[in-house]
PDB file of C-alpha atoms in Angstrom:
ATOM      1  CA  PRO A 287       0.000   0.000   0.000  1.00 36.00           C
ATOM      2  CA  GLY A 288       2.806   2.400   0.807  1.00 40.00           C
ATOM      3  CA  LEU A 289       4.421   1.893  -2.581  1.00 33.00           C
ATOM      4  CA  ALA A 290       1.120   2.478  -4.358  1.00 34.00           C
ATOM      5  CA  ILE A 291       0.653   5.783  -2.582  1.00 39.00           C
ATOM      6  CA  CYS A 292       4.218   6.812  -3.442  1.00 38.00           C
ATOM      7  CA  ILE A 293       3.599   6.106  -7.120  1.00 31.00           C
ATOM      8  CA  ALA A 294       0.300   7.967  -7.061  1.00 36.00           C
ATOM      9  CA  ALA A 295       1.953  10.974  -5.473  1.00 39.00           C
ATOM     10  CA  VAL A 296       4.650  11.009  -8.139  1.00 37.00           C
ATOM     11  CA  VAL A 297       2.168  10.786 -10.996  1.00 34.00           C
ATOM     12  CA  GLN A 298       0.036  13.634  -9.675  1.00 41.00           C
ATOM     13  CA  ILE A 299       2.833  16.216  -9.449  1.00 40.00           C
ATOM     14  CA  PRO A 300       2.303  19.226 -11.770  1.00 43.00           C
ATOM     15  CA  LYS A 301       4.733  19.588 -14.639  1.00 42.00           C
ATOM     16  CA  GLY A 302       4.829  23.377 -14.955  1.00 45.00           C
ATOM     17  CA  ILE A 303       8.004  24.118 -13.016  1.00 48.00           C
ATOM     18  CA  PRO A 304      11.001  22.686 -14.897  1.00 42.00           C
ATOM     19  CA  GLY A 305      13.953  21.077 -13.211  1.00 43.00           C
ATOM     20  CA  TYR A 306      12.663  20.516  -9.715  1.00 45.00           C
ATOM     21  CA  CYS A 307       9.384  18.603  -9.980  1.00 46.00           C
ATOM     22  CA  ALA A 308      11.077  15.358 -10.953  1.00 43.00           C
ATOM     23  CA  ALA A 309      13.400  15.671  -7.980  1.00 43.00           C
ATOM     24  CA  GLY A 310      10.442  16.431  -5.754  1.00 45.00           C
ATOM     25  CA  SER A 311       8.762  13.290  -7.014  1.00 45.00           C
ATOM     26  CA  LEU A 312      11.725  11.147  -6.035  1.00 45.00           C
ATOM     27  CA  PHE A 313      11.938  12.722  -2.594  1.00 45.00           C
ATOM     28  CA  CYS A 314       8.233  12.143  -2.093  1.00 48.00           C
ATOM     29  CA  ALA A 315       8.716   8.502  -2.998  1.00 45.00           C
ATOM     30  CA  CYS A 316      11.470   8.226  -0.383  1.00 47.00           C
ATOM     31  CA  PHE A 317       9.621  10.059   2.350  1.00 49.00           C
ATOM     32  CA  ALA A 318       6.005   9.003   1.908  1.00 48.00           C
ATOM     33  CA  PRO A 319       6.462   5.467   3.318  1.00 46.00           C
ATOM     34  CA  ILE A 320       7.018   6.980   6.767  1.00 48.00           C
ATOM     35  CA  PHE A 321       3.444   8.207   6.766  1.00 46.00           C
ATOM     36  CA  VAL A 322       1.622   5.710   4.578  1.00 42.00           C
ATOM     37  CA  CYS A 323       3.340   2.500   5.657  1.00 41.00           C
ATOM     38  CA  PRO A 324       4.393   2.653   9.320  1.00 40.00           C
ATOM     39  CA  ASP A 325       5.213  -1.061   9.403  1.00 39.00           C
ATOM     40  CA  LEU A 326       7.884  -0.465   6.769  1.00 35.00           C
ATOM     41  CA  TYR A 327       9.184   2.512   8.717  1.00 40.00           C
ATOM     42  CA  MET A 328       9.460   0.496  11.916  1.00 36.00           C
ATOM     43  CA  SER A 329      11.230  -2.388  10.243  1.00 34.00           C
ATOM     44  CA  THR A 330      13.991  -0.214   8.781  1.00 40.00           C
ATOM     45  CA  GLN A 331      14.868   1.896  11.846  1.00 42.00           C
ATOM     46  CA  PRO A 332      17.364   1.329  14.682  1.00 44.00           C
ATOM     47  CA  SER A 333      16.264   0.310  18.135  1.00 39.00           C
ATOM     48  CA  PRO A 334      14.013   2.964  19.739  1.00 39.00           C
ATOM     49  CA  SER A 335      16.545   3.223  22.561  1.00 40.00           C
ATOM     50  CA  THR A 336      18.897   5.002  20.146  1.00 49.00           C
ATOM     51  CA  TRP A 337      16.357   7.608  18.989  1.00 46.00           C
ATOM     52  CA  PRO A 338      15.562  11.034  20.445  1.00 49.00           C
ATOM     53  CA  ALA A 339      12.880  11.040  23.125  1.00 48.00           C
ATOM     54  CA  LYS A 340       9.964  11.747  20.783  1.00 47.00           C
ATOM     55  CA  THR A 341      10.878   9.392  17.959  1.00 45.00           C
ATOM     56  CA  SER A 342       8.231   6.871  19.004  1.00 44.00           C
ATOM     57  CA  HIS A 343       5.616   9.508  18.147  1.00 44.00           C
ATOM     58  CA  LEU A 344       6.435   8.971  14.470  1.00 45.00           C
ATOM     59  CA  ILE A 345       4.593   5.656  14.598  1.00 39.00           C
ATOM     60  CA  SER A 346       1.853   6.706  17.013  1.00 45.00           C
ATOM     61  CA  ARG A 347      -0.788   6.684  14.287  1.00 48.00           C
ATOM     62  CA  ARG A 348      -0.730   2.900  14.425  1.00 44.00           C
ATOM     63  CA  SER A 349      -3.005   3.344  17.422  1.00 51.00           C
ATOM     64  CA  GLY A 350      -5.166   5.946  15.690  1.00 59.00           C
ATOM     65  CA  VAL A 351      -3.315   9.056  16.855  1.00 68.00           C
ATOM     66  CA  SER A 352      -2.809  11.793  14.272  1.00 81.00           C
ATOM     67  CA  LEU A 353       0.768  12.322  13.087  1.00 91.00           C
ATOM     68  CA  ARG A 354       1.773  16.014  13.005  1.00 94.00           C
ATOM     69  CA  PRO A 355       4.999  16.624  11.049  1.00 96.00           C
ATOM     70  CA  LEU A 356       6.318  20.184  10.973  1.00 97.00           C
ATOM     71  CA  VAL A 357       7.512  20.801   7.398  1.00 98.00           C
ATOM     72  CA  VAL A 358       9.914  23.745   7.281  1.00 97.00           C
ATOM     73  CA  PHE A 359      11.324  25.397   4.158  1.00 96.00           C
ATOM     74  CA  GLY A 360      12.592  28.815   3.174  1.00 93.00           C
ATOM     75  CA  THR A 361      13.757  28.684  -0.443  1.00 92.00           C
ATOM     76  CA  ARG A 362      12.139  27.980  -3.775  1.00 92.00           C
ATOM     77  CA  PRO A 363      13.981  24.688  -4.482  1.00 93.00           C
ATOM     78  CA  ALA A 364      13.081  23.375  -1.027  1.00 94.00           C
ATOM     79  CA  ALA A 365       9.427  24.299  -1.462  1.00 94.00           C
ATOM     80  CA  ILE A 366       9.248  22.593  -4.858  1.00 95.00           C
ATOM     81  CA  LYS A 367      10.834  19.397  -3.569  1.00 95.00           C
ATOM     82  CA  LEU A 368       8.697  19.252  -0.431  1.00 96.00           C
ATOM     83  CA  ALA A 369       5.456  20.205  -2.182  1.00 96.00           C
ATOM     84  CA  PRO A 370       4.629  16.583  -3.192  1.00 95.00           C
ATOM     85  CA  VAL A 371       5.125  15.459   0.404  1.00 94.00           C
ATOM     86  CA  ILE A 372       2.909  18.239   1.760  1.00 95.00           C
ATOM     87  CA  LEU A 373       0.182  17.661  -0.826  1.00 95.00           C
ATOM     88  CA  GLU A 374       0.137  13.913  -0.221  1.00 93.00           C
ATOM     89  CA  CYS A 375      -0.105  14.430   3.529  1.00 91.00           C
ATOM     90  CA  GLN A 376      -2.936  16.926   3.089  1.00 90.00           C
ATOM     91  CA  ARG A 377      -4.770  14.618   0.691  1.00 90.00           C
ATOM     92  CA  ARG A 378      -4.852  11.674   3.036  1.00 85.00           C
ATOM     93  CA  GLU A 379      -7.578  11.268   5.627  1.00 76.00           C
ATOM     94  CA  ASP A 380      -6.031   8.665   7.886  1.00 76.00           C
ATOM     95  CA  GLY A 381      -4.283  10.622  10.576  1.00 81.00           C
ATOM     96  CA  ILE A 382      -1.658  12.902   9.014  1.00 89.00           C
ATOM     97  CA  SER A 383      -1.885  16.614   9.799  1.00 92.00           C
ATOM     98  CA  PRO A 384       1.166  18.442   8.403  1.00 95.00           C
ATOM     99  CA  ILE A 385       2.113  21.840   9.786  1.00 97.00           C
ATOM    100  CA  VAL A 386       3.606  23.923   6.971  1.00 97.00           C
ATOM    101  CA  CYS A 387       6.139  26.560   8.022  1.00 97.00           C
ATOM    102  CA  SER A 388       7.841  29.037   5.692  1.00 95.00           C
ATOM    103  CA  THR A 389      10.830  30.950   7.000  1.00 94.00           C
ATOM    104  CA  GLY A 390      10.727  33.286   3.999  1.00 85.00           C
ATOM    105  CA  GLN A 391      14.449  32.985   3.293  1.00 77.00           C
ATOM    106  CA  HIS A 392      13.675  33.625  -0.407  1.00 72.00           C
ATOM    107  CA  ARG A 393      10.321  35.358  -0.026  1.00 74.00           C
ATOM    108  CA  GLU A 394       9.571  36.585  -3.559  1.00 75.00           C
ATOM    109  CA  MET A 395      10.609  33.408  -5.382  1.00 81.00           C
ATOM    110  CA  LEU A 396       9.011  31.264  -2.706  1.00 86.00           C
ATOM    111  CA  ALA A 397       5.629  32.937  -3.123  1.00 85.00           C
ATOM    112  CA  GLN A 398       5.517  31.897  -6.790  1.00 88.00           C
ATOM    113  CA  VAL A 399       5.970  28.239  -5.896  1.00 92.00           C
ATOM    114  CA  LEU A 400       3.426  28.243  -3.088  1.00 92.00           C
ATOM    115  CA  ASP A 401       0.859  29.859  -5.374  1.00 93.00           C
ATOM    116  CA  TYR A 402       1.587  27.318  -8.096  1.00 94.00           C
ATOM    117  CA  PHE A 403       1.037  24.340  -5.807  1.00 95.00           C
ATOM    118  CA  SER A 404      -1.799  26.058  -3.896  1.00 95.00           C
ATOM    119  CA  ILE A 405       0.001  25.574  -0.588  1.00 95.00           C
ATOM    120  CA  ALA A 406      -0.740  28.073   2.155  1.00 94.00           C
ATOM    121  CA  PRO A 407       1.770  27.999   5.032  1.00 95.00           C
ATOM    122  CA  ASP A 408       0.295  27.594   8.491  1.00 96.00           C
ATOM    123  CA  VAL A 409       3.187  29.679   9.784  1.00 96.00           C
ATOM    124  CA  ASP A 410       5.017  32.385   7.808  1.00 94.00           C
ATOM    125  CA  LEU A 411       8.040  33.658   9.707  1.00 95.00           C
ATOM    126  CA  GLY A 412       9.169  36.280   7.169  1.00 90.00           C
ATOM    127  CA  LEU A 413      12.738  36.282   8.433  1.00 90.00           C
ATOM    128  CA  MET A 414      14.607  38.035   5.620  1.00 85.00           C
ATOM    129  CA  LYS A 415      15.522  41.675   6.208  1.00 86.00           C
ATOM    130  CA  PRO A 416      17.524  44.163   4.103  1.00 86.00           C
ATOM    131  CA  GLY A 417      21.249  43.954   4.783  1.00 89.00           C
ATOM    132  CA  GLN A 418      20.845  40.904   6.993  1.00 89.00           C
ATOM    133  CA  THR A 419      23.993  38.951   7.802  1.00 94.00           C
ATOM    134  CA  LEU A 420      24.251  35.173   7.682  1.00 94.00           C
ATOM    135  CA  SER A 421      24.720  35.132  11.455  1.00 96.00           C
ATOM    136  CA  GLY A 422      21.643  37.288  11.893  1.00 95.00           C
ATOM    137  CA  LEU A 423      19.559  35.039   9.677  1.00 94.00           C
ATOM    138  CA  THR A 424      20.774  31.926  11.478  1.00 96.00           C
ATOM    139  CA  ALA A 425      20.034  33.333  14.926  1.00 96.00           C
ATOM    140  CA  GLY A 426      16.639  34.624  13.848  1.00 96.00           C
ATOM    141  CA  CYS A 427      15.689  31.326  12.212  1.00 96.00           C
ATOM    142  CA  LEU A 428      16.764  29.287  15.221  1.00 97.00           C
ATOM    143  CA  GLU A 429      14.714  31.403  17.623  1.00 97.00           C
ATOM    144  CA  ALA A 430      11.683  31.596  15.333  1.00 97.00           C
ATOM    145  CA  VAL A 431      11.520  27.863  14.590  1.00 98.00           C
ATOM    146  CA  ASP A 432      12.034  27.174  18.283  1.00 98.00           C
ATOM    147  CA  ARG A 433       8.885  29.194  19.037  1.00 98.00           C
ATOM    148  CA  VAL A 434       6.959  27.323  16.360  1.00 98.00           C
ATOM    149  CA  ILE A 435       7.956  23.994  17.889  1.00 98.00           C
ATOM    150  CA  VAL A 436       6.832  25.172  21.320  1.00 98.00           C
ATOM    151  CA  ASP A 437       3.513  26.449  19.945  1.00 97.00           C
ATOM    152  CA  GLN A 438       2.722  23.528  17.618  1.00 96.00           C
ATOM    153  CA  ASN A 439       4.294  20.579  19.479  1.00 96.00           C
ATOM    154  CA  PRO A 440       4.991  18.552  16.292  1.00 96.00           C
ATOM    155  CA  ASP A 441       5.925  14.873  16.261  1.00 95.00           C
ATOM    156  CA  CYS A 442       8.866  15.426  13.900  1.00 96.00           C
ATOM    157  CA  VAL A 443      10.490  18.195  11.870  1.00 97.00           C
ATOM    158  CA  VAL A 444      10.951  17.733   8.117  1.00 97.00           C
ATOM    159  CA  VAL A 445      13.556  19.746   6.192  1.00 97.00           C
ATOM    160  CA  GLN A 446      15.111  19.533   2.743  1.00 96.00           C
ATOM    161  CA  GLY A 447      18.552  20.327   1.424  1.00 95.00           C
ATOM    162  CA  ASP A 448      21.381  22.370   2.891  1.00 95.00           C
ATOM    163  CA  THR A 449      20.107  25.884   3.537  1.00 94.00           C
ATOM    164  CA  THR A 450      20.384  27.989   6.675  1.00 95.00           C
ATOM    165  CA  THR A 451      16.733  27.141   7.313  1.00 96.00           C
ATOM    166  CA  VAL A 452      17.623  23.444   7.329  1.00 97.00           C
ATOM    167  CA  MET A 453      20.494  23.801   9.785  1.00 97.00           C
ATOM    168  CA  ALA A 454      18.623  26.076  12.191  1.00 97.00           C
ATOM    169  CA  SER A 455      15.436  23.987  12.085  1.00 98.00           C
ATOM    170  CA  ALA A 456      17.376  20.790  12.723  1.00 98.00           C
ATOM    171  CA  MET A 457      19.118  22.374  15.695  1.00 98.00           C
ATOM    172  CA  ALA A 458      15.836  23.662  17.134  1.00 98.00           C
ATOM    173  CA  ALA A 459      14.285  20.216  16.800  1.00 98.00           C
ATOM    174  CA  PHE A 460      17.297  18.626  18.460  1.00 97.00           C
ATOM    175  CA  TYR A 461      17.071  21.026  21.405  1.00 97.00           C
ATOM    176  CA  HIS A 462      13.486  19.844  21.917  1.00 97.00           C
ATOM    177  CA  ARG A 463      14.448  16.182  21.430  1.00 96.00           C
ATOM    178  CA  ILE A 464      12.173  15.913  18.404  1.00 96.00           C
ATOM    179  CA  PRO A 465      13.143  13.631  15.469  1.00 97.00           C
ATOM    180  CA  VAL A 466      14.443  15.291  12.308  1.00 97.00           C
ATOM    181  CA  VAL A 467      13.628  13.962   8.845  1.00 96.00           C
ATOM    182  CA  HIS A 468      16.193  15.265   6.329  1.00 97.00           C
ATOM    183  CA  VAL A 469      15.219  15.037   2.674  1.00 95.00           C
ATOM    184  CA  GLU A 470      18.106  15.090   0.169  1.00 92.00           C
ATOM    185  CA  ALA A 471      20.479  14.006   2.911  1.00 91.00           C
ATOM    186  CA  GLY A 472      23.987  12.661   2.510  1.00 88.00           C
ATOM    187  CA  LEU A 473      25.506  15.020  -0.048  1.00 88.00           C
ATOM    188  CA  ARG A 474      29.135  15.831   0.854  1.00 92.00           C
ATOM    189  CA  THR A 475      32.157  17.409  -0.798  1.00 91.00           C
ATOM    190  CA  GLY A 476      34.548  16.908   2.126  1.00 90.00           C
ATOM    191  CA  ASP A 477      35.432  20.613   1.978  1.00 92.00           C
ATOM    192  CA  LEU A 478      33.665  22.960   4.430  1.00 90.00           C
ATOM    193  CA  THR A 479      34.418  25.907   2.150  1.00 92.00           C
ATOM    194  CA  ALA A 480      32.806  24.456  -0.986  1.00 89.00           C
ATOM    195  CA  PRO A 481      29.946  24.945  -1.250  1.00 90.00           C
ATOM    196  CA  TRP A 482      29.881  27.564   1.479  1.00 95.00           C
ATOM    197  CA  PRO A 483      27.993  27.563   3.808  1.00 94.00           C
ATOM    198  CA  GLU A 484      25.899  24.677   2.446  1.00 94.00           C
ATOM    199  CA  GLU A 485      28.455  21.967   3.230  1.00 96.00           C
ATOM    200  CA  PHE A 486      28.481  23.083   6.866  1.00 96.00           C
ATOM    201  CA  ASN A 487      24.689  23.326   7.006  1.00 96.00           C
ATOM    202  CA  ARG A 488      24.096  19.789   5.766  1.00 95.00           C
ATOM    203  CA  ARG A 489      26.769  18.294   8.017  1.00 96.00           C
ATOM    204  CA  VAL A 490      25.199  19.904  11.095  1.00 96.00           C
ATOM    205  CA  ALA A 491      21.738  18.726  10.034  1.00 96.00           C
ATOM    206  CA  GLY A 492      23.087  15.234   9.415  1.00 96.00           C
ATOM    207  CA  ILE A 493      24.415  14.910  12.953  1.00 96.00           C
ATOM    208  CA  VAL A 494      20.960  15.335  14.529  1.00 96.00           C
ATOM    209  CA  THR A 495      18.842  13.673  11.836  1.00 96.00           C
ATOM    210  CA  THR A 496      16.790  10.602  12.726  1.00 95.00           C
ATOM    211  CA  LEU A 497      15.776   9.651   9.174  1.00 95.00           C
ATOM    212  CA  HIS A 498      17.982  10.447   6.159  1.00 94.00           C
ATOM    213  CA  CYS A 499      16.057  10.465   2.843  1.00 90.00           C
TER     214      CYS A 499
END
């Protein structure tokens, strides 16, 4: 059943945005089994004793409890690649209630994608400011996502790629002992300066990630 839902999600992705939709389809196929086939998810994970405190919540819907993933993105590529996951979660009626959070790291370009996929964020942080430094963005994102986690109490945090949003969101989730699901995980160059700061961002996210997709 999980595989069937993955295939259906891939087929239904719009074709109007070149370059990224195919990638988003593949990521959806990797990530969807967590939600649609919890038995598969359980069978492929380490012992629960090695997970963060809330990891068991990821499979709580086996007993009829709604799963509430917090999906965080801030750039256009991230939104395009996570759109299939968000839409599939929203389409289903068997206990998945995604919380969509936009940090607004690339506000103008991001708005085009959200309009295209008809996705309305539940939380819009609007973090970008004129002349903002990377340190300022990182600090602001960490604090803002931390507040969202406190307010929404999600079961896991889902991020994609290697942006500042990804690193800060993963850190905030870790501080709350909430599992992190990292889509497009594992890319490495072995050089912290190339790409900069993306190589650093994805390494930090990788350290605290529970599920690498």
